[in-house]
PDB file of C-alpha atoms and ligand atoms in Angstrom:
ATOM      1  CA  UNK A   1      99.724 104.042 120.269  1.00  0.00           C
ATOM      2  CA  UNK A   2      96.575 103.109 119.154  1.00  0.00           C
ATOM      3  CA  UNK A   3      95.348  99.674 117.381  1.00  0.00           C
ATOM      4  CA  UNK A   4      93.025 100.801 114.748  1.00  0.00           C
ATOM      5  CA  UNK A   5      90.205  98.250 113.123  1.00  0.00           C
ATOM      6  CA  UNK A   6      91.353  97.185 109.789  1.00  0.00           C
ATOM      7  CA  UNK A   7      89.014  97.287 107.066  1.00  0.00           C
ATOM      8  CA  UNK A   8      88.311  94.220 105.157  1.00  0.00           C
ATOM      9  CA  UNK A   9      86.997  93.690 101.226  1.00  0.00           C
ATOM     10  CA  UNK A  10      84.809  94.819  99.484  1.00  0.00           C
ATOM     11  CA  UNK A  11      84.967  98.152 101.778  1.00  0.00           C
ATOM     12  CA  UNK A  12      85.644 100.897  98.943  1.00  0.00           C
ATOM     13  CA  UNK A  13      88.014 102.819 100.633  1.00  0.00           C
ATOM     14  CA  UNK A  14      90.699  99.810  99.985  1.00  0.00           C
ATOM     15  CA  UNK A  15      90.096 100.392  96.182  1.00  0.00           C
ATOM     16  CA  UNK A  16      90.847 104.581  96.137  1.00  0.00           C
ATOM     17  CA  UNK A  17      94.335 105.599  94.877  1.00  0.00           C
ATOM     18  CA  UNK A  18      96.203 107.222  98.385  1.00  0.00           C
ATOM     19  CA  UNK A  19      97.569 110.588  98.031  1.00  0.00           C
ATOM     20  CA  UNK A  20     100.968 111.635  97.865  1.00  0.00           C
ATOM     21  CA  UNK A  21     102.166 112.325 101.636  1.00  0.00           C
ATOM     22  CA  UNK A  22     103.906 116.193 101.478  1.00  0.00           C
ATOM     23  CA  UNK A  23     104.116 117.319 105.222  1.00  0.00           C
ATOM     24  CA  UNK A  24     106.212 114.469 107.173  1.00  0.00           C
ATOM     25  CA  UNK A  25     104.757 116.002 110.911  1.00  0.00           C
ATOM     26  CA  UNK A  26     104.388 114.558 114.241  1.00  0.00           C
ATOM     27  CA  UNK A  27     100.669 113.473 112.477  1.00  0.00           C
ATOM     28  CA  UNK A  28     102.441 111.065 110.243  1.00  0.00           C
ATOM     29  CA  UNK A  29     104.828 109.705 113.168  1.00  0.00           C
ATOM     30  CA  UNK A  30     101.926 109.052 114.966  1.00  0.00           C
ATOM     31  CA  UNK A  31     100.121 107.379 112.066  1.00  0.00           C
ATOM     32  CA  UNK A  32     102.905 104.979 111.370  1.00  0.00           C
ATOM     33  CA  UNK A  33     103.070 103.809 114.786  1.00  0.00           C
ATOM     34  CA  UNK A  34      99.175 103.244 114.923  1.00  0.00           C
ATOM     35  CA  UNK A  35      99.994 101.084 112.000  1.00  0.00           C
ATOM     36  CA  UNK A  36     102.674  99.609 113.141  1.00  0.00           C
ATOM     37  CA  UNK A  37     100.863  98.894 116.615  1.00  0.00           C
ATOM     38  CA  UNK A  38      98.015  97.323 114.303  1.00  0.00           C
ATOM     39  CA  UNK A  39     100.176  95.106 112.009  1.00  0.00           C
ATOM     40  CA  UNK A  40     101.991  93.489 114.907  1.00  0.00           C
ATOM     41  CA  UNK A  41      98.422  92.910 116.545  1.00  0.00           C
ATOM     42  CA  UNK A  42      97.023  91.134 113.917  1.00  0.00           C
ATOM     43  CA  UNK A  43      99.589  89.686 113.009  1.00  0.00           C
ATOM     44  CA  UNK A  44     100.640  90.717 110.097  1.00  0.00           C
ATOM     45  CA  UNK A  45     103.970  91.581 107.890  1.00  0.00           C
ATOM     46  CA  UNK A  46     103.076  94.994 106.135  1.00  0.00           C
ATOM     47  CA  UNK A  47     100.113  97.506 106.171  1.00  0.00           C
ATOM     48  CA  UNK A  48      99.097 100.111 104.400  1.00  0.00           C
ATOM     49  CA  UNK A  49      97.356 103.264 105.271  1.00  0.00           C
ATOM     50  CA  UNK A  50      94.363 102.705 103.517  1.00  0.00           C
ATOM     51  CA  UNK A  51      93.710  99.325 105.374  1.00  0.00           C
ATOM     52  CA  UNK A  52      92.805 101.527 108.599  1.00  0.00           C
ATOM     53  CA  UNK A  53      90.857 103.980 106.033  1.00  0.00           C
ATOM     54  CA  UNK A  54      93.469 106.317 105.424  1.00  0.00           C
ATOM     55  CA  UNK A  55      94.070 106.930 101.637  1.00  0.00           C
ATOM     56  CA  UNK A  56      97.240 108.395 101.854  1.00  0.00           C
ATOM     57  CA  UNK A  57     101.178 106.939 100.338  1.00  0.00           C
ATOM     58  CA  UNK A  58     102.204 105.137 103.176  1.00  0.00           C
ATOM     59  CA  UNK A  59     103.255 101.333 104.360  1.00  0.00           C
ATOM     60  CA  UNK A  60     104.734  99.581 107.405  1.00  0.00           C
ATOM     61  CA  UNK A  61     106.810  96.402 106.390  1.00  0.00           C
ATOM     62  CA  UNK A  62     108.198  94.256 109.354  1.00  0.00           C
ATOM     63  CA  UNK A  63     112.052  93.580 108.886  1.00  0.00           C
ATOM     64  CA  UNK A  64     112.310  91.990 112.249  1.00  0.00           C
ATOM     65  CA  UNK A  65     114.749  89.306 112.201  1.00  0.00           C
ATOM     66  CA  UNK A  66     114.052  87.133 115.483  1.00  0.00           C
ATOM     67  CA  UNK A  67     110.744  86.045 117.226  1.00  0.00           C
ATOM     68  CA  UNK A  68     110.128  88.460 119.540  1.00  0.00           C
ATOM     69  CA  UNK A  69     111.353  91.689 118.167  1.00  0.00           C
ATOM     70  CA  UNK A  70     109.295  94.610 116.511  1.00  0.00           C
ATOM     71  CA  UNK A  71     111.025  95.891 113.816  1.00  0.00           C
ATOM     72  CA  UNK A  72     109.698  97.859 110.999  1.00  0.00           C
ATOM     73  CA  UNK A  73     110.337  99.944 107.968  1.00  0.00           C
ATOM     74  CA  UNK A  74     108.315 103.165 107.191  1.00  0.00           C
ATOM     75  CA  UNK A  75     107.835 103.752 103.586  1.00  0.00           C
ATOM     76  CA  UNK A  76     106.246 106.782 102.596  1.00  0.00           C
ATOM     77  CA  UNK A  77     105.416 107.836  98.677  1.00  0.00           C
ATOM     78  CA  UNK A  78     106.605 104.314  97.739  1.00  0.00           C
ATOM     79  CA  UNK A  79     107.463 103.760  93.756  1.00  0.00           C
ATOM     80  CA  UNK A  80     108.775 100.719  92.653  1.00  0.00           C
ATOM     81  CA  UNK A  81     111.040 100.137  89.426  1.00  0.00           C
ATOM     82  CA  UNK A  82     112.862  97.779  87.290  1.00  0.00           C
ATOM     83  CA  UNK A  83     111.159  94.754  88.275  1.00  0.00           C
ATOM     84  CA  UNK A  84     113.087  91.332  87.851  1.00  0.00           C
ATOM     85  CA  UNK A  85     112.585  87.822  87.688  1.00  0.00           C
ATOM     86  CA  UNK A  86     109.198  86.193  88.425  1.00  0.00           C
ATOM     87  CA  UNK A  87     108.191  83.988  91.425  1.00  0.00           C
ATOM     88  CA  UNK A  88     105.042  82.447  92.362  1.00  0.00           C
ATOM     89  CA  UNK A  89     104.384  82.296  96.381  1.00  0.00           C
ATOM     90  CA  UNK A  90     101.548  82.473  98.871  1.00  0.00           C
ATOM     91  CA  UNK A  91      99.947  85.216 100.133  1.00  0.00           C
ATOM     92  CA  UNK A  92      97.274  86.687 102.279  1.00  0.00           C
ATOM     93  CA  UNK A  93      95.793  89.923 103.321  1.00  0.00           C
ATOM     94  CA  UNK A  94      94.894  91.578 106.687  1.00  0.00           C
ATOM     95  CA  UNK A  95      92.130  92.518 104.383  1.00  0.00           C
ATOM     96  CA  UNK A  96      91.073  90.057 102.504  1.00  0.00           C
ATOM     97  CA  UNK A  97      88.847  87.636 105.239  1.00  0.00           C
ATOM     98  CA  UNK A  98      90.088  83.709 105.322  1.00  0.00           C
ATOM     99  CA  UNK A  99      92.284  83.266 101.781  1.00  0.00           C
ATOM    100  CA  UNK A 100      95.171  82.867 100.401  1.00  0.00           C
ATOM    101  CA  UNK A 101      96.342  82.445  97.171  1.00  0.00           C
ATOM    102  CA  UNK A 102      99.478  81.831  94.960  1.00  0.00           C
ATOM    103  CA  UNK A 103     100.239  85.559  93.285  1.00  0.00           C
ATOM    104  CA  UNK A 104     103.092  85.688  90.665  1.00  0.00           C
ATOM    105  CA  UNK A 105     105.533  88.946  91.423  1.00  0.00           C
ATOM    106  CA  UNK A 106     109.081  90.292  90.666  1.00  0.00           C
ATOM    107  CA  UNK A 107     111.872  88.473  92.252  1.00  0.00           C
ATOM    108  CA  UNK A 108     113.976  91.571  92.688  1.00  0.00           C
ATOM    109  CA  UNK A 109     112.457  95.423  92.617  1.00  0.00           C
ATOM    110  CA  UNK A 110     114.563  98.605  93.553  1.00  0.00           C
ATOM    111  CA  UNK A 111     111.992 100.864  95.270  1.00  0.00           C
ATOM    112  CA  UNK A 112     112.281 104.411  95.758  1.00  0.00           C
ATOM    113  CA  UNK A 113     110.659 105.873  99.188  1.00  0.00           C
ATOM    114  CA  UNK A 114     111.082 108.398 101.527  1.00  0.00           C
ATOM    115  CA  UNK A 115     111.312 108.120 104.883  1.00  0.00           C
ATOM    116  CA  UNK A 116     109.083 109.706 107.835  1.00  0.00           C
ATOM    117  CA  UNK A 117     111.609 112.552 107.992  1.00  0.00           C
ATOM    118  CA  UNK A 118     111.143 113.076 103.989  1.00  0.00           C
ATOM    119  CA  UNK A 119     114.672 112.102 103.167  1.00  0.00           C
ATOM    120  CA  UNK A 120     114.943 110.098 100.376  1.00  0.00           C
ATOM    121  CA  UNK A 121     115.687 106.251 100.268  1.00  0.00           C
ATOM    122  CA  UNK A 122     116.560 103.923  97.574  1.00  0.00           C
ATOM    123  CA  UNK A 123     117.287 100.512  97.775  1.00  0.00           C
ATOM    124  CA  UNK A 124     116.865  96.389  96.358  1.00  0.00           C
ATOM    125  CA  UNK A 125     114.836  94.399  97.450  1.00  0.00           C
ATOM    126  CA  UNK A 126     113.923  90.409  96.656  1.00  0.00           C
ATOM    127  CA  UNK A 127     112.029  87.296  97.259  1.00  0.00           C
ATOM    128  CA  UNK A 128     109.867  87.555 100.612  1.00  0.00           C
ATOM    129  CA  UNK A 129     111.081  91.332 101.190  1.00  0.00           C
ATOM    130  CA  UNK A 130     110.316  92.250  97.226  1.00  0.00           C
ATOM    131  CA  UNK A 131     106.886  90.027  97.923  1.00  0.00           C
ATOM    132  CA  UNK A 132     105.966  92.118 100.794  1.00  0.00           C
ATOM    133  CA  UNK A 133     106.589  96.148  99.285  1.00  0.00           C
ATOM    134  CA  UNK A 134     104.866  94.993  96.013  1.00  0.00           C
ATOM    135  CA  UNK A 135     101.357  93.405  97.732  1.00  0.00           C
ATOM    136  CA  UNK A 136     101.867  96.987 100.040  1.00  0.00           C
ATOM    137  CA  UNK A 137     102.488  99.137  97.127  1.00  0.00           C
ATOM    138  CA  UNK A 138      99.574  97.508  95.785  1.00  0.00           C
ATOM    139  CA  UNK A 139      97.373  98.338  98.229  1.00  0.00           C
ATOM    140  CA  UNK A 140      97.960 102.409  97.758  1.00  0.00           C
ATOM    141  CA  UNK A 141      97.475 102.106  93.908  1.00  0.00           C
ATOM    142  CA  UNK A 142      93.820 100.218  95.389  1.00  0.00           C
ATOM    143  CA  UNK A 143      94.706  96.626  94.428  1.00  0.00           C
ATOM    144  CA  UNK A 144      94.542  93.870  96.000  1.00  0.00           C
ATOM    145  CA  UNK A 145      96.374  90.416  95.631  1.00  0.00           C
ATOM    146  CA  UNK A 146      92.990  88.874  94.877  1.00  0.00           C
ATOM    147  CA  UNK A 147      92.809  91.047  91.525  1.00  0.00           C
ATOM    148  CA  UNK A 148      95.739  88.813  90.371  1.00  0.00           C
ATOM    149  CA  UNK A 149      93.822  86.215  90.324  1.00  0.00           C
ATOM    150  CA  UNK A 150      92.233  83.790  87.617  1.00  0.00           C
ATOM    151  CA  UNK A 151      88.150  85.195  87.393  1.00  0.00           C
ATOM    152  CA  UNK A 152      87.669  81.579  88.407  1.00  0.00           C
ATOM    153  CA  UNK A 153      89.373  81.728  91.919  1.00  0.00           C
ATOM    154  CA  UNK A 154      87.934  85.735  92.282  1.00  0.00           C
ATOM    155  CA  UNK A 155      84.332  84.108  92.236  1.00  0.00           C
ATOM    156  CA  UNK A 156      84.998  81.133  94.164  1.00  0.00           C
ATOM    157  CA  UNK A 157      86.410  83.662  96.885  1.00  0.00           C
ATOM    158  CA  UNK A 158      83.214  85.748  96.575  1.00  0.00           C
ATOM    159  CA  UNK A 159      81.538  82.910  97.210  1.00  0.00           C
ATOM    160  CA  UNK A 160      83.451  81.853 100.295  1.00  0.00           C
ATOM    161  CA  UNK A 161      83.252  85.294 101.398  1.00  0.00           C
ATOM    162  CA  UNK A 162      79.526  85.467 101.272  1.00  0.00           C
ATOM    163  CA  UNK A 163      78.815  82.396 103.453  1.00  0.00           C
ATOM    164  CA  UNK A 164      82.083  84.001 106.193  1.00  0.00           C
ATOM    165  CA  UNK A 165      80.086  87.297 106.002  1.00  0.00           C
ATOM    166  CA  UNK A 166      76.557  85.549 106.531  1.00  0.00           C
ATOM    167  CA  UNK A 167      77.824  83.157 109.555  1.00  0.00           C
ATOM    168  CA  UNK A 168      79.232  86.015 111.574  1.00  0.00           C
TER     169      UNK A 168
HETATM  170 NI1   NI B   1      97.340  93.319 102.126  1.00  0.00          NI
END
């Protein structure tokens, strides 16, 4: 396993649409667990491809239930329907340097997925879990949670990141 850099705004590659993954291979095993490897390092709760420069439809989301354990969900070709409900609650990005920001969201989603053996998976999802596979899902479609954001707060976080960027 290998912990890859993650690439941070305004790097293009976070705003190009992933492709569609078709072979589900040892290269794609080995992929997720890079990413898994790099979430847990950050920290982090979810990851997608395209945050270690990989433009291709696949996320890690951590489900682990206790402190110490490392337990994640591979989500591969990830579509998400009949959103419910909306909440407003913090969040932050591996990607986005120093911020975080109250996003509105669906309170309940059902995604659709397969898995890394290409089988398909369906299932609900809400609140912090529903949070989580929407900012990832996000991320392949080349959003991120700073786009749902008032112009206002997008400037004032270009600002902050220019004076971050300068001081390092
Ligand atoms: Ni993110």
């Amino acid at each position: 396993m290998t912990i890859k850099k993650i690439i941070t705004y305004p790097n293009p590659v976070l705003r190009k649409q992933a492709e569609e993954i078709t072979e589900f291979d040892t290269a794609l095993e080995q992929l997720t667990r890079d990413m898994a490897e790099t979430m847990y390092q950050a920290p982090g709760v979810g990851l997608a491809a395209n945050q270690i420069g990989i433009a291709r439809c696949v996320v890690v989301v951590d489900i682990s239930e206790e402190e110490d354990e490392r337990k994640y969900l591979v989500l591969t070709n990830p579509v998400i329907h009949d959103g419910e409900g909306k909440v407003s609650g913090a969040e932050g990005c591996l990607s986005v340097l120093e911020y975080e920001a109250k996003v509105n969201r669906f309170q309940k989603i059902r995604v659709t997925a397969q898995d890394l053996q290409g089988n398909e998976l369906e299932f609900e999802a809400e609140d912090r879990f529903a949070r989580i596979i929407q900012h990832e899902v996000d991320h392949l479609n080349g959003t991120l949670f700073i786009d749902h954001l008032s112009r206002l707060k997008q400037g004032m976080y270009k600002n902050k990141l220019r004076k971050i960027l300068k001081n390092k």
